[in-house]
mmCIF file of C-alpha atoms in Angstrom:
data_model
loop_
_atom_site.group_PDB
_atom_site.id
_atom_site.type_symbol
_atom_site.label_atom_id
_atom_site.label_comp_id
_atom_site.label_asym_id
_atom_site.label_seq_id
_atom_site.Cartn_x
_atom_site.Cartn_y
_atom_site.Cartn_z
ATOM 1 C CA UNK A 2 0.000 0.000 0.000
ATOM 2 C CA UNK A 3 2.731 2.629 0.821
ATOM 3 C CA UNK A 4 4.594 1.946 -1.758
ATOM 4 C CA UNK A 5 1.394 2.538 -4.261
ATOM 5 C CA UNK A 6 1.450 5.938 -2.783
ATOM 6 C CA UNK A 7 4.839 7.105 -3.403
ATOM 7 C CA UNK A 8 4.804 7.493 -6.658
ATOM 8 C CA UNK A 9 1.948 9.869 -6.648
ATOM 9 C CA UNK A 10 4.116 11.796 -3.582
ATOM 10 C CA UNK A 11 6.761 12.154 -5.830
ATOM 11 C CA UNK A 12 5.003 13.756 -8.783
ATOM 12 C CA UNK A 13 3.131 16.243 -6.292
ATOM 13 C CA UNK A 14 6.515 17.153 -4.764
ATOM 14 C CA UNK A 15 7.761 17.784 -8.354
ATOM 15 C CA UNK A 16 4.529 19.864 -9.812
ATOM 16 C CA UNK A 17 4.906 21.737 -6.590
ATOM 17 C CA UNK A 18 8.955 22.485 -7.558
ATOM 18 C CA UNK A 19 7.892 23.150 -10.952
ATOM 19 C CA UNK A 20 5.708 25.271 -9.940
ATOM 20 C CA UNK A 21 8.108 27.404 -7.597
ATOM 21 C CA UNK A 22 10.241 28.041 -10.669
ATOM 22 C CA UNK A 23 8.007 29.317 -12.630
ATOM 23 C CA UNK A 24 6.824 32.075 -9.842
ATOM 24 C CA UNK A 25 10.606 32.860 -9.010
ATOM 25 C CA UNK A 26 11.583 33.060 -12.570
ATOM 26 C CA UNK A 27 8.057 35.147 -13.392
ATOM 27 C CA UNK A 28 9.173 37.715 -10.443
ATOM 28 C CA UNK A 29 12.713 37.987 -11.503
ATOM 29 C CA UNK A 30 12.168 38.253 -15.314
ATOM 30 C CA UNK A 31 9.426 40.946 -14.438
ATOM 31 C CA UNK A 32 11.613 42.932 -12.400
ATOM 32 C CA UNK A 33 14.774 42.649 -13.384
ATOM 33 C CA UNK A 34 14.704 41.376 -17.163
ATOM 34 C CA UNK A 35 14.806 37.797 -18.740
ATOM 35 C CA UNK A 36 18.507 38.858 -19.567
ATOM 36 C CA UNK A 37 19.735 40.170 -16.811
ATOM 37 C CA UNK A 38 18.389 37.184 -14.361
ATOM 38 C CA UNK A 39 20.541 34.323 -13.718
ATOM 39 C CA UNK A 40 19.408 30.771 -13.337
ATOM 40 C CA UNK A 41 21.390 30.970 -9.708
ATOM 41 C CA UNK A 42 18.830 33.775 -8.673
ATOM 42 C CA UNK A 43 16.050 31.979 -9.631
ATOM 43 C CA UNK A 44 17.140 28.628 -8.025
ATOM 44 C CA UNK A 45 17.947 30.836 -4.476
ATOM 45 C CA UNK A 46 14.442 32.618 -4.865
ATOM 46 C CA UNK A 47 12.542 29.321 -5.409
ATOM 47 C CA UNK A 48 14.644 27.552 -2.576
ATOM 48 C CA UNK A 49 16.262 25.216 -4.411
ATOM 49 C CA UNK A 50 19.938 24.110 -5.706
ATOM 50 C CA UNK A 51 20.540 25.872 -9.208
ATOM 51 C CA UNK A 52 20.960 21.949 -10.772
ATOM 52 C CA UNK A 53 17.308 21.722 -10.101
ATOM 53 C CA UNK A 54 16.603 24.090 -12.370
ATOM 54 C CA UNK A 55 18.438 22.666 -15.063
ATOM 55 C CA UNK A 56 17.469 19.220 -14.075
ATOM 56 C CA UNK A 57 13.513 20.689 -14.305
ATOM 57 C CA UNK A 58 14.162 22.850 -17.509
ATOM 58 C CA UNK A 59 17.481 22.067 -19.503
ATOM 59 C CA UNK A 60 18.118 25.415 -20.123
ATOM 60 C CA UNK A 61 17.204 29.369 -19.597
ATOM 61 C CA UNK A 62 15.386 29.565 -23.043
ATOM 62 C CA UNK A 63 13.134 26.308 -22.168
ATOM 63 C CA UNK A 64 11.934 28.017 -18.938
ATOM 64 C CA UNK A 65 11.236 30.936 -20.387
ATOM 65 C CA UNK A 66 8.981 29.305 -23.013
ATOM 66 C CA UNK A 67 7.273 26.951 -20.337
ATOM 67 C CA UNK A 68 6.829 30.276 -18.317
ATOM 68 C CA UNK A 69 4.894 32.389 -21.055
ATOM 69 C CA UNK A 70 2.563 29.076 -22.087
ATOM 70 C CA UNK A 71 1.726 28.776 -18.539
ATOM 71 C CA UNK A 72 0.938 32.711 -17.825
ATOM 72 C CA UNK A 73 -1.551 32.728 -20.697
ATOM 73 C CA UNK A 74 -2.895 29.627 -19.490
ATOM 74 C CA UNK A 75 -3.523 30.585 -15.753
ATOM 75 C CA UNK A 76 -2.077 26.854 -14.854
ATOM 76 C CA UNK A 77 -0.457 23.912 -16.136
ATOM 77 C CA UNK A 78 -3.500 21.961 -17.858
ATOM 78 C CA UNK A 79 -3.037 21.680 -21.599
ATOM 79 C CA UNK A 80 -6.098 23.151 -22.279
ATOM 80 C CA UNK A 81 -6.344 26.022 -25.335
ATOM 81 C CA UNK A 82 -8.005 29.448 -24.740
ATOM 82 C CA UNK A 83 -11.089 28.434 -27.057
ATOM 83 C CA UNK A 84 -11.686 25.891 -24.751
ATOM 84 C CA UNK A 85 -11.497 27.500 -21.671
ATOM 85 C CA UNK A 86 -14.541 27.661 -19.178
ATOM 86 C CA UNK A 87 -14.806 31.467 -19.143
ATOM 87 C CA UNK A 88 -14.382 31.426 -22.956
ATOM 88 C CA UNK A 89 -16.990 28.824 -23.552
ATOM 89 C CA UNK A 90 -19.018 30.455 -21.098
ATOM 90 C CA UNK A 91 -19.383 34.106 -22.835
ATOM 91 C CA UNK A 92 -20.057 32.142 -26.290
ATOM 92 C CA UNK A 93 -22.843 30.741 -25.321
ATOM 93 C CA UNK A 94 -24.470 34.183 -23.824
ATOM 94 C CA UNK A 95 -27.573 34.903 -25.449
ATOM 95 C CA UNK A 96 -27.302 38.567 -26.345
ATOM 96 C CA UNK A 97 -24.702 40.337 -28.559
ATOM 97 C CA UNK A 98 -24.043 42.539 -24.593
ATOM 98 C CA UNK A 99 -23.924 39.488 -22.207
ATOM 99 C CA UNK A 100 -21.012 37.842 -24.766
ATOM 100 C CA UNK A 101 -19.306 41.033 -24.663
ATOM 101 C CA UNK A 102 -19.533 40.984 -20.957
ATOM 102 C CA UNK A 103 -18.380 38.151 -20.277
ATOM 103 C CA UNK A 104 -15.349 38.177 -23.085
ATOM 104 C CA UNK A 105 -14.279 41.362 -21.873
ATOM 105 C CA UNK A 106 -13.772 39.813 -17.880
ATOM 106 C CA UNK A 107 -12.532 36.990 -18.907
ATOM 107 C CA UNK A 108 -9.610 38.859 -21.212
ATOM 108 C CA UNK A 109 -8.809 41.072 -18.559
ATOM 109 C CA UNK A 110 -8.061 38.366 -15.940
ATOM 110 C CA UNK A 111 -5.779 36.334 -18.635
ATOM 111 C CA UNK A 112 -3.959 40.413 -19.369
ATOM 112 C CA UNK A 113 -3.349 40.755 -15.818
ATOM 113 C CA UNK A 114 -1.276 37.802 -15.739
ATOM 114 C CA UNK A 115 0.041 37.656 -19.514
ATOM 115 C CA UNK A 116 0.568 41.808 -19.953
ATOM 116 C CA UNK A 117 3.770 42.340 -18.204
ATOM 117 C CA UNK A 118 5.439 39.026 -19.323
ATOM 118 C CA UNK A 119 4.980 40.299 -23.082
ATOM 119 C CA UNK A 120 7.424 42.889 -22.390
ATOM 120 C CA UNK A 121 9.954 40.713 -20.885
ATOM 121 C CA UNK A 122 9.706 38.173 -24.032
ATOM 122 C CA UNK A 123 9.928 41.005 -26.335
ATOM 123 C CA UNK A 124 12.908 42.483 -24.860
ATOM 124 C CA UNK A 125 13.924 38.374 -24.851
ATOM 125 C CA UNK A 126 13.569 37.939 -28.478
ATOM 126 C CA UNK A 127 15.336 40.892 -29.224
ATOM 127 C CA UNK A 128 18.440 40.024 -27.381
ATOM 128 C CA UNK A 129 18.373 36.496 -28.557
ATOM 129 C CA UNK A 130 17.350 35.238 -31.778
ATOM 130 C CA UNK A 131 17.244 31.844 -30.130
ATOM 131 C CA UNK A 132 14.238 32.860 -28.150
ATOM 132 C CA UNK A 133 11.902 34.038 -30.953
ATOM 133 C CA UNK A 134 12.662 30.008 -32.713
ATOM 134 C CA UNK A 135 10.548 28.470 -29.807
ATOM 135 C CA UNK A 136 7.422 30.473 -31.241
ATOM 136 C CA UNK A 137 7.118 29.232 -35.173
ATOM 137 C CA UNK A 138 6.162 31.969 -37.228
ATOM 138 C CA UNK A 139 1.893 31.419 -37.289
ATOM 139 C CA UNK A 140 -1.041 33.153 -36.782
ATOM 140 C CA UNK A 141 -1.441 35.422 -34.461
ATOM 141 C CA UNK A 142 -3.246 33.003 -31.376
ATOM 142 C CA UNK A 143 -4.970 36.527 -29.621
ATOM 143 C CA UNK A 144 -6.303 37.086 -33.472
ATOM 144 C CA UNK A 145 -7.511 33.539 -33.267
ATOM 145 C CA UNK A 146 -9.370 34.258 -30.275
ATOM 146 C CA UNK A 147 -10.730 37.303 -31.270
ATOM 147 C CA UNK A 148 -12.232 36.466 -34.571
ATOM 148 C CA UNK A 149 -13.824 33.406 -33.258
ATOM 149 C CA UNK A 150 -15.521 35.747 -30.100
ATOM 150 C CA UNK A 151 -16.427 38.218 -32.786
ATOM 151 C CA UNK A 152 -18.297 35.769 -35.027
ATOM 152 C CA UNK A 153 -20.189 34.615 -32.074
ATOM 153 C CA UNK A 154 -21.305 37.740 -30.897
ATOM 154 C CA UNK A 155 -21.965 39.431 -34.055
ATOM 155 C CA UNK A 156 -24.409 36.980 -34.795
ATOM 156 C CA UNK A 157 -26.617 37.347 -31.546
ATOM 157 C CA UNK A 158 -29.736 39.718 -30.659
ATOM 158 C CA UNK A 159 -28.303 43.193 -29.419
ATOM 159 C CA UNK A 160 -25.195 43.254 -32.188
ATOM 160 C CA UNK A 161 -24.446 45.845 -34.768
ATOM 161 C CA UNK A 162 -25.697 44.062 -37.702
ATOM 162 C CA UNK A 163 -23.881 46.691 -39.937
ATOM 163 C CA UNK A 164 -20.512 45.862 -38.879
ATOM 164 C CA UNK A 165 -18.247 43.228 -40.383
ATOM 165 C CA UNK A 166 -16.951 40.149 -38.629
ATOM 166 C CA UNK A 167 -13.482 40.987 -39.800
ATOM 167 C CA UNK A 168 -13.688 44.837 -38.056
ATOM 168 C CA UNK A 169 -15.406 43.503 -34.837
ATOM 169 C CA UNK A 170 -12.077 41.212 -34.677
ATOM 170 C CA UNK A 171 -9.797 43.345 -34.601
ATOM 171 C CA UNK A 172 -11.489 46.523 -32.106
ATOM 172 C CA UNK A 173 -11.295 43.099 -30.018
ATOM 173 C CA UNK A 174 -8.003 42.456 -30.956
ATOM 174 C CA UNK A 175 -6.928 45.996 -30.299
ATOM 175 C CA UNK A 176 -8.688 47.239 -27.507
ATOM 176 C CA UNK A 177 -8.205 44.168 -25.654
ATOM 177 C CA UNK A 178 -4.179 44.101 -25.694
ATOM 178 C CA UNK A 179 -1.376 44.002 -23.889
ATOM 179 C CA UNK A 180 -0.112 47.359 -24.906
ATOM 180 C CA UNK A 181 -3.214 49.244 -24.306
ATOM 181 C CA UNK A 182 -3.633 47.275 -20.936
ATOM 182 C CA UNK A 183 0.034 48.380 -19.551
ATOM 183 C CA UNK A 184 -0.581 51.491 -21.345
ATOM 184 C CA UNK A 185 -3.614 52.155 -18.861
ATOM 185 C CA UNK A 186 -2.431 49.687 -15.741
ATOM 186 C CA UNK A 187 1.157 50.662 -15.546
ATOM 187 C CA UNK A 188 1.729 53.721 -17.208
ATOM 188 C CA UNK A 189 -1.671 55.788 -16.059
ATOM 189 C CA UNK A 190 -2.730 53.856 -12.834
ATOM 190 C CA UNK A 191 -5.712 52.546 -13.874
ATOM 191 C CA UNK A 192 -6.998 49.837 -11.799
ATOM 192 C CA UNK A 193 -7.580 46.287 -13.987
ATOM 193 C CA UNK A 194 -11.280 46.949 -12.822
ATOM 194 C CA UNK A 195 -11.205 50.441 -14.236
ATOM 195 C CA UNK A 196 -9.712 48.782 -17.630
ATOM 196 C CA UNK A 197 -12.399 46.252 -17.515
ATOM 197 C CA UNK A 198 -15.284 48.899 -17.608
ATOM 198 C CA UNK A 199 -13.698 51.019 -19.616
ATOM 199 C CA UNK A 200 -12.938 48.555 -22.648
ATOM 200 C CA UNK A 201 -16.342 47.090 -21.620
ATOM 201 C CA UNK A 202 -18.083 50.328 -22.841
ATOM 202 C CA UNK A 203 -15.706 51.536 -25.958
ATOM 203 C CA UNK A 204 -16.591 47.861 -27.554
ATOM 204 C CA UNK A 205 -20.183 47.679 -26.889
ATOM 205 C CA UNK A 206 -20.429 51.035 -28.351
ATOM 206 C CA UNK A 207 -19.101 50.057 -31.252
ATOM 207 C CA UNK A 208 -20.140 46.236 -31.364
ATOM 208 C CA UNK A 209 -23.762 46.413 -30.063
ATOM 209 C CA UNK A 210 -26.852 48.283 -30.794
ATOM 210 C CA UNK A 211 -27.773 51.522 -29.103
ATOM 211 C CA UNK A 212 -29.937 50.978 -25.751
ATOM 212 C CA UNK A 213 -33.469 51.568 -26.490
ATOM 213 C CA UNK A 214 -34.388 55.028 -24.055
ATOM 214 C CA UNK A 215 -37.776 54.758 -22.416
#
């Protein structure tokens, strides 16, 4: 029986390690700059010997990459944005306002995590052409996102029948950014909650009908 159970000890203590890395190195990188962060500094912050890291990662460049897919994520689970419960959930709102609603709050909580590490791996992939190989040249995955929200919404009571999928996109697209959410967040003080209303009411005036005045 105990030796049934060790195993599963094992990979908990290692998830939990894993896991530990990626908030030390996501702290440091943030603060200090992918380049100027050492794999030493990470391994002291996380609490472990600096041959764990490498052990856990192989190399700098692999835990930078593991680091971004995880931020966007929110976690560990292989799971793609389309698919994700808050994503899933807007789409099947049942006005053109509750869709935007929901997309908007569920964007905002993925920017406040992924915003400030977009910075970091541009800075990254300028310094090291290395870097920019672990993302294949493809389409755009936040354009992915976007198009398939705005062909969803723009096809639900309360939308602006007039305006194309292919605009709705990208005011999604754009409004909804990284940029424009440091821009706001970092650089003006905005609270996230602030952004959220804010890009809440720019896109529903341009993506949904005019309220009806009584």
């Amino acid at each position: 029986m105990s030796d049934g159970k060790r195993p599963g000890k094992k990979a908990q203590k290692s998830a939990e390690t894993r896991r530990r890395l990626l908030s030390a190195a996501g702290e440091l990188f943030v603060a200090r700059g992918y380049g100027a962060t050492t794999l030493q500094e990470v391994a002291d912050r996380a609490g472990v010997a600096v041959q764990t890291v490498y052990f856990v990662f192989g190399n700098k460049r692999r835990l930078l990459k593991e680091l971004v897919d995880v931020t966007i994520a929110g976690d560990d689970l292989p799971v793609a944005t389309l698919d994700r419960p808050w994503f899933r959930e807007a789409m099947a709102a049942g006005s053109a306002e509750e869709h935007l609603r929901g997309h908007v709050a569920g964007t905002r909580s993925v920017l406040e995590r992924v915003a400030p590490m977009t910075k970091v791996l541009e800075i990254a992939a300028a310094t090291d052409p290395e870097v920019s190989e672990m993302w294949p040249d493809k389409e755009d995955p936040r354009h992915v996102v976007a198009t398939a929200a705005a062909r969803e919404l723009m096809a639900k009571p309360g939308a602006r029948g007039e305006v194309p999928v292919e605009e709705a996109a990208d005011l999604l697209y754009g409004v909804l950014s990284p940029d424009l959410y440091l821009l706001f967040v970092r650089e003006r003080g905005w609270t996230p909650e602030r952004f959220e209303r804010w890009a809440y009411e720019t896109l529903r005036a341009q993506l949904c009908a005019p309220r009806q005045t009584v």
